[in-house]
């Protein structure tokens, strides 16, 4: 079948893994807005994740978006890379997506831990990041390595395809200064890590183990975390109580970045 010329209504059925990822992000965005949850309750920062051990935020932050425009850009980028699903299969797509998610989280926290020892400590500790772009940049980088013989047009000049993620990183930062540079960079590193075969030891068995332990740590951190109570119970709070809760969370952070 000619995938590119298939009817628009059939496209999600032809790319089930990509469609499920996009649908999950859209559903999460709907639930955030439906229950009035604040990004301070779901986002990730070095202070909240590493120091306060709210590890669940590394996952919730990856699927949280600030606005529908933020969601649209990330999901449209994900959809544009859908053809890779037919090359590696739906299972392979999920496998790589999970690997990119875990790797980008690891590299992001590693970079933040380093920056926390520098003069950027205060910003690093309290800046909250949200968004799926870590995984998007990882996919972009991995795909660029698979097509390293091509070049990409950037308006006035051409660059090797395998360097295009760095150009995108710089251009995005210039156009939208508020984006999470560290998050995007972590995604790029994750893409290179996977593309260069440095993750080849992670067979299906070990990836399954990582998945199981990720779920365990996710649930455990929600149970152990003091803020988890607010995250779970916020759905039953009144509107005034939600505003008070948001104000308390906002007072402990210096800003929000998005990826």
mmCIF file of C-alpha atoms in Angstrom:
data_model
loop_
_atom_site.group_PDB
_atom_site.id
_atom_site.type_symbol
_atom_site.label_atom_id
_atom_site.label_comp_id
_atom_site.label_asym_id
_atom_site.label_seq_id
_atom_site.Cartn_x
_atom_site.Cartn_y
_atom_site.Cartn_z
ATOM 1 C CA UNK A 1 0.000 0.000 0.000
ATOM 2 C CA UNK A 2 1.124 3.559 -0.678
ATOM 3 C CA UNK A 3 1.203 4.849 2.884
ATOM 4 C CA UNK A 4 1.663 8.482 1.913
ATOM 5 C CA UNK A 5 -1.422 8.508 -0.336
ATOM 6 C CA UNK A 6 -3.717 6.691 2.068
ATOM 7 C CA UNK A 7 -6.884 8.601 3.090
ATOM 8 C CA UNK A 8 -6.341 10.995 5.966
ATOM 9 C CA UNK A 9 -8.917 9.191 8.102
ATOM 10 C CA UNK A 10 -6.941 5.945 7.705
ATOM 11 C CA UNK A 11 -3.555 7.408 8.621
ATOM 12 C CA UNK A 12 -3.837 6.758 12.392
ATOM 13 C CA UNK A 13 -4.654 3.096 11.666
ATOM 14 C CA UNK A 14 -1.615 2.781 9.418
ATOM 15 C CA UNK A 15 0.682 4.152 12.134
ATOM 16 C CA UNK A 16 -0.771 2.673 15.353
ATOM 17 C CA UNK A 17 2.275 3.202 17.589
ATOM 18 C CA UNK A 18 2.765 6.827 16.566
ATOM 19 C CA UNK A 19 -0.965 7.466 16.866
ATOM 20 C CA UNK A 20 -1.078 5.920 20.350
ATOM 21 C CA UNK A 21 1.811 8.117 21.536
ATOM 22 C CA UNK A 22 0.126 11.229 20.145
ATOM 23 C CA UNK A 23 -3.229 10.178 21.575
ATOM 24 C CA UNK A 24 -1.690 9.606 25.020
ATOM 25 C CA UNK A 25 -0.139 13.076 25.029
ATOM 26 C CA UNK A 26 -3.420 14.645 23.936
ATOM 27 C CA UNK A 27 -5.356 12.716 26.593
ATOM 28 C CA UNK A 28 -2.889 13.791 29.277
ATOM 29 C CA UNK A 29 -3.228 17.424 28.170
ATOM 30 C CA UNK A 30 -7.029 17.108 28.342
ATOM 31 C CA UNK A 31 -6.914 15.647 31.867
ATOM 32 C CA UNK A 32 -4.553 18.389 33.044
ATOM 33 C CA UNK A 33 -6.977 21.052 31.851
ATOM 34 C CA UNK A 34 -10.105 19.120 32.827
ATOM 35 C CA UNK A 35 -9.050 18.895 36.472
ATOM 36 C CA UNK A 36 -7.233 22.220 36.646
ATOM 37 C CA UNK A 37 -3.871 20.696 37.501
ATOM 38 C CA UNK A 38 -0.915 23.051 37.645
ATOM 39 C CA UNK A 39 2.381 22.392 35.907
ATOM 40 C CA UNK A 40 4.103 22.959 39.231
ATOM 41 C CA UNK A 41 2.520 19.680 40.310
ATOM 42 C CA UNK A 42 3.610 17.716 37.233
ATOM 43 C CA UNK A 43 6.777 19.378 35.937
ATOM 44 C CA UNK A 44 10.352 18.328 36.581
ATOM 45 C CA UNK A 45 13.162 20.275 38.244
ATOM 46 C CA UNK A 46 16.419 19.289 39.912
ATOM 47 C CA UNK A 47 15.106 20.414 43.295
ATOM 48 C CA UNK A 48 11.897 18.411 43.061
ATOM 49 C CA UNK A 49 13.257 15.268 41.402
ATOM 50 C CA UNK A 50 16.723 14.786 42.877
ATOM 51 C CA UNK A 51 16.626 16.570 46.222
ATOM 52 C CA UNK A 52 12.983 15.960 47.177
ATOM 53 C CA UNK A 53 12.878 12.513 45.492
ATOM 54 C CA UNK A 54 9.684 13.187 43.534
ATOM 55 C CA UNK A 55 10.844 10.860 40.764
ATOM 56 C CA UNK A 56 7.401 10.469 39.227
ATOM 57 C CA UNK A 57 7.795 13.996 37.847
ATOM 58 C CA UNK A 58 10.344 12.798 35.288
ATOM 59 C CA UNK A 59 7.537 10.859 33.605
ATOM 60 C CA UNK A 60 4.611 13.231 34.145
ATOM 61 C CA UNK A 61 6.707 16.175 32.930
ATOM 62 C CA UNK A 62 7.499 14.383 29.677
ATOM 63 C CA UNK A 63 3.794 14.123 28.824
ATOM 64 C CA UNK A 64 2.691 17.541 30.111
ATOM 65 C CA UNK A 65 2.344 20.584 27.864
ATOM 66 C CA UNK A 66 1.879 24.236 28.726
ATOM 67 C CA UNK A 67 -0.620 25.099 26.010
ATOM 68 C CA UNK A 68 -2.388 23.572 23.063
ATOM 69 C CA UNK A 69 0.150 25.291 20.779
ATOM 70 C CA UNK A 70 2.972 23.656 22.729
ATOM 71 C CA UNK A 71 1.185 20.319 22.366
ATOM 72 C CA UNK A 72 0.545 20.904 18.655
ATOM 73 C CA UNK A 73 4.194 21.586 17.817
ATOM 74 C CA UNK A 74 5.453 18.496 19.627
ATOM 75 C CA UNK A 75 2.763 16.201 18.259
ATOM 76 C CA UNK A 76 3.063 17.521 14.695
ATOM 77 C CA UNK A 77 6.815 16.880 14.885
ATOM 78 C CA UNK A 78 6.116 13.367 16.142
ATOM 79 C CA UNK A 79 3.662 12.760 13.292
ATOM 80 C CA UNK A 80 6.129 14.013 10.684
ATOM 81 C CA UNK A 81 8.526 11.246 11.734
ATOM 82 C CA UNK A 82 5.843 8.532 11.538
ATOM 83 C CA UNK A 83 7.379 6.770 8.526
ATOM 84 C CA UNK A 84 10.084 5.307 10.726
ATOM 85 C CA UNK A 85 7.391 3.114 12.318
ATOM 86 C CA UNK A 86 7.006 1.146 9.087
ATOM 87 C CA UNK A 87 10.755 0.605 8.905
ATOM 88 C CA UNK A 88 11.224 -0.758 12.423
ATOM 89 C CA UNK A 89 7.693 -1.931 13.230
ATOM 90 C CA UNK A 90 5.259 -0.786 15.911
ATOM 91 C CA UNK A 91 6.996 -2.811 18.633
ATOM 92 C CA UNK A 92 10.371 -1.404 17.630
ATOM 93 C CA UNK A 93 8.898 2.098 17.686
ATOM 94 C CA UNK A 94 7.612 1.659 21.244
ATOM 95 C CA UNK A 95 10.940 0.120 22.262
ATOM 96 C CA UNK A 96 12.978 3.040 20.954
ATOM 97 C CA UNK A 97 10.535 5.615 22.312
ATOM 98 C CA UNK A 98 10.854 4.136 25.795
ATOM 99 C CA UNK A 99 14.650 4.014 25.466
ATOM 100 C CA UNK A 100 14.732 7.664 24.360
ATOM 101 C CA UNK A 101 12.489 8.639 27.260
ATOM 102 C CA UNK A 102 14.654 6.944 29.890
ATOM 103 C CA UNK A 103 17.957 8.071 28.346
ATOM 104 C CA UNK A 104 16.854 11.693 27.960
ATOM 105 C CA UNK A 105 15.653 11.765 31.584
ATOM 106 C CA UNK A 106 19.004 10.365 32.749
ATOM 107 C CA UNK A 107 21.085 12.840 30.730
ATOM 108 C CA UNK A 108 18.868 15.745 31.717
ATOM 109 C CA UNK A 109 19.260 15.022 35.420
ATOM 110 C CA UNK A 110 23.004 14.492 34.966
ATOM 111 C CA UNK A 111 23.401 17.881 33.271
ATOM 112 C CA UNK A 112 21.267 19.591 35.913
ATOM 113 C CA UNK A 113 23.346 17.977 38.662
ATOM 114 C CA UNK A 114 26.471 19.435 37.044
ATOM 115 C CA UNK A 115 24.924 22.893 36.597
ATOM 116 C CA UNK A 116 23.780 22.834 40.229
ATOM 117 C CA UNK A 117 27.451 23.038 41.198
ATOM 118 C CA UNK A 118 27.980 26.208 39.167
ATOM 119 C CA UNK A 119 26.792 29.813 39.361
ATOM 120 C CA UNK A 120 23.586 28.681 37.663
ATOM 121 C CA UNK A 121 22.603 26.719 40.759
ATOM 122 C CA UNK A 122 19.487 28.711 41.700
ATOM 123 C CA UNK A 123 18.068 28.649 38.187
ATOM 124 C CA UNK A 124 18.871 24.968 37.773
ATOM 125 C CA UNK A 125 17.310 23.970 41.083
ATOM 126 C CA UNK A 126 13.954 25.653 40.597
ATOM 127 C CA UNK A 127 13.300 25.926 36.851
ATOM 128 C CA UNK A 128 10.458 23.526 36.027
ATOM 129 C CA UNK A 129 10.441 21.877 32.605
ATOM 130 C CA UNK A 130 7.596 20.112 30.815
ATOM 131 C CA UNK A 131 7.056 18.673 27.357
ATOM 132 C CA UNK A 132 7.658 15.744 25.019
ATOM 133 C CA UNK A 133 10.407 17.462 23.021
ATOM 134 C CA UNK A 134 13.160 15.460 24.728
ATOM 135 C CA UNK A 135 11.867 12.377 22.954
ATOM 136 C CA UNK A 136 11.164 14.312 19.740
ATOM 137 C CA UNK A 137 14.762 15.544 19.573
ATOM 138 C CA UNK A 138 16.023 12.040 20.329
ATOM 139 C CA UNK A 139 14.002 10.640 17.431
ATOM 140 C CA UNK A 140 15.149 13.472 15.175
ATOM 141 C CA UNK A 141 18.779 12.726 16.009
ATOM 142 C CA UNK A 142 18.454 8.968 15.558
ATOM 143 C CA UNK A 143 16.747 9.405 12.192
ATOM 144 C CA UNK A 144 19.451 11.857 11.092
ATOM 145 C CA UNK A 145 22.101 9.218 11.811
ATOM 146 C CA UNK A 146 20.206 6.722 9.690
ATOM 147 C CA UNK A 147 20.228 9.206 6.763
ATOM 148 C CA UNK A 148 23.718 10.647 7.246
ATOM 149 C CA UNK A 149 24.403 10.765 3.512
ATOM 150 C CA UNK A 150 21.806 13.486 2.911
ATOM 151 C CA UNK A 151 21.829 17.200 3.614
ATOM 152 C CA UNK A 152 19.073 19.393 4.994
ATOM 153 C CA UNK A 153 18.152 22.862 3.719
ATOM 154 C CA UNK A 154 18.115 25.535 6.421
ATOM 155 C CA UNK A 155 16.771 28.506 4.439
ATOM 156 C CA UNK A 156 20.078 29.994 3.229
ATOM 157 C CA UNK A 157 22.458 27.066 3.672
ATOM 158 C CA UNK A 158 22.688 23.299 3.769
ATOM 159 C CA UNK A 159 23.956 21.204 6.663
ATOM 160 C CA UNK A 160 24.727 17.479 6.934
ATOM 161 C CA UNK A 161 21.628 15.664 8.083
ATOM 162 C CA UNK A 162 23.418 14.213 11.126
ATOM 163 C CA UNK A 163 24.161 17.749 12.378
ATOM 164 C CA UNK A 164 20.629 19.048 11.813
ATOM 165 C CA UNK A 165 19.477 18.400 15.424
ATOM 166 C CA UNK A 166 22.110 20.852 16.711
ATOM 167 C CA UNK A 167 21.048 23.461 14.154
ATOM 168 C CA UNK A 168 17.432 22.928 15.203
ATOM 169 C CA UNK A 169 18.486 23.284 18.842
ATOM 170 C CA UNK A 170 20.181 26.637 18.229
ATOM 171 C CA UNK A 171 17.455 28.001 15.943
ATOM 172 C CA UNK A 172 14.692 26.979 18.356
ATOM 173 C CA UNK A 173 16.518 28.610 21.256
ATOM 174 C CA UNK A 174 16.909 31.841 19.282
ATOM 175 C CA UNK A 175 13.266 31.962 18.225
ATOM 176 C CA UNK A 176 11.783 30.859 21.565
ATOM 177 C CA UNK A 177 14.236 31.692 24.403
ATOM 178 C CA UNK A 178 11.946 30.084 26.986
ATOM 179 C CA UNK A 179 12.387 26.560 25.674
ATOM 180 C CA UNK A 180 14.297 24.092 27.809
ATOM 181 C CA UNK A 181 17.768 24.020 26.237
ATOM 182 C CA UNK A 182 18.956 21.287 28.592
ATOM 183 C CA UNK A 183 15.926 19.124 27.816
ATOM 184 C CA UNK A 184 16.445 19.402 24.066
ATOM 185 C CA UNK A 185 20.165 18.770 24.408
ATOM 186 C CA UNK A 186 19.462 15.693 26.524
ATOM 187 C CA UNK A 187 17.209 14.348 23.782
ATOM 188 C CA UNK A 188 19.963 14.879 21.198
ATOM 189 C CA UNK A 189 22.505 13.063 23.372
ATOM 190 C CA UNK A 190 20.013 10.202 23.852
ATOM 191 C CA UNK A 191 19.552 9.962 20.086
ATOM 192 C CA UNK A 192 23.288 9.799 19.444
ATOM 193 C CA UNK A 193 23.744 7.324 22.285
ATOM 194 C CA UNK A 194 21.198 4.989 20.726
ATOM 195 C CA UNK A 195 22.297 5.618 17.153
ATOM 196 C CA UNK A 196 25.960 4.909 17.883
ATOM 197 C CA UNK A 197 25.057 1.566 19.414
ATOM 198 C CA UNK A 198 26.100 2.496 22.946
ATOM 199 C CA UNK A 199 22.765 1.109 24.102
ATOM 200 C CA UNK A 200 23.063 -2.188 22.204
ATOM 201 C CA UNK A 201 23.458 -4.193 25.426
ATOM 202 C CA UNK A 202 19.892 -3.222 26.380
ATOM 203 C CA UNK A 203 18.138 -6.266 24.920
ATOM 204 C CA UNK A 204 14.413 -6.900 25.271
ATOM 205 C CA UNK A 205 14.948 -8.699 28.597
ATOM 206 C CA UNK A 206 16.842 -5.818 30.211
ATOM 207 C CA UNK A 207 14.547 -3.230 28.661
ATOM 208 C CA UNK A 208 11.613 -5.058 30.247
ATOM 209 C CA UNK A 209 13.433 -4.998 33.594
ATOM 210 C CA UNK A 210 14.031 -1.265 33.217
ATOM 211 C CA UNK A 211 10.340 -0.803 32.421
ATOM 212 C CA UNK A 212 9.251 -2.766 35.499
ATOM 213 C CA UNK A 213 11.591 -0.835 37.807
ATOM 214 C CA UNK A 214 10.501 2.443 36.243
ATOM 215 C CA UNK A 215 6.892 1.636 37.160
ATOM 216 C CA UNK A 216 7.936 0.617 40.684
ATOM 217 C CA UNK A 217 9.918 3.814 41.254
ATOM 218 C CA UNK A 218 7.115 5.880 39.728
ATOM 219 C CA UNK A 219 4.502 4.469 42.100
ATOM 220 C CA UNK A 220 6.841 4.437 45.109
ATOM 221 C CA UNK A 221 7.837 8.074 44.625
ATOM 222 C CA UNK A 222 4.184 9.105 44.455
ATOM 223 C CA UNK A 223 3.539 7.265 47.717
ATOM 224 C CA UNK A 224 6.616 8.648 49.480
ATOM 225 C CA UNK A 225 6.300 12.195 48.195
ATOM 226 C CA UNK A 226 4.455 14.734 50.321
ATOM 227 C CA UNK A 227 3.257 16.534 47.186
ATOM 228 C CA UNK A 228 1.822 13.335 45.798
ATOM 229 C CA UNK A 229 -1.138 13.761 48.113
ATOM 230 C CA UNK A 230 -2.006 17.041 46.437
ATOM 231 C CA UNK A 231 -1.502 15.526 42.984
ATOM 232 C CA UNK A 232 -3.930 12.700 43.721
ATOM 233 C CA UNK A 233 -6.500 14.670 45.680
ATOM 234 C CA UNK A 234 -6.536 17.809 43.560
ATOM 235 C CA UNK A 235 -9.400 16.391 41.466
ATOM 236 C CA UNK A 236 -11.738 16.604 44.445
ATOM 237 C CA UNK A 237 -10.718 20.093 45.579
ATOM 238 C CA UNK A 238 -12.846 23.164 45.108
ATOM 239 C CA UNK A 239 -11.770 25.918 42.708
ATOM 240 C CA UNK A 240 -10.622 28.184 45.591
ATOM 241 C CA UNK A 241 -8.616 25.359 47.120
ATOM 242 C CA UNK A 242 -6.983 24.677 43.761
ATOM 243 C CA UNK A 243 -5.948 28.342 43.467
ATOM 244 C CA UNK A 244 -4.437 28.277 46.950
ATOM 245 C CA UNK A 245 -2.595 25.065 46.138
ATOM 246 C CA UNK A 246 -1.242 26.529 42.897
ATOM 247 C CA UNK A 247 -0.081 29.653 44.715
ATOM 248 C CA UNK A 248 1.818 27.569 47.263
ATOM 249 C CA UNK A 249 3.531 25.555 44.551
ATOM 250 C CA UNK A 250 4.330 28.620 42.468
ATOM 251 C CA UNK A 251 5.972 30.407 45.395
ATOM 252 C CA UNK A 252 8.670 27.728 45.558
ATOM 253 C CA UNK A 253 9.681 27.972 41.879
ATOM 254 C CA UNK A 254 11.386 30.649 39.809
ATOM 255 C CA UNK A 255 9.870 29.848 36.443
ATOM 256 C CA UNK A 256 8.710 27.288 33.961
ATOM 257 C CA UNK A 257 10.393 26.238 30.769
ATOM 258 C CA UNK A 258 8.896 24.022 28.126
ATOM 259 C CA UNK A 259 10.281 21.484 25.721
#
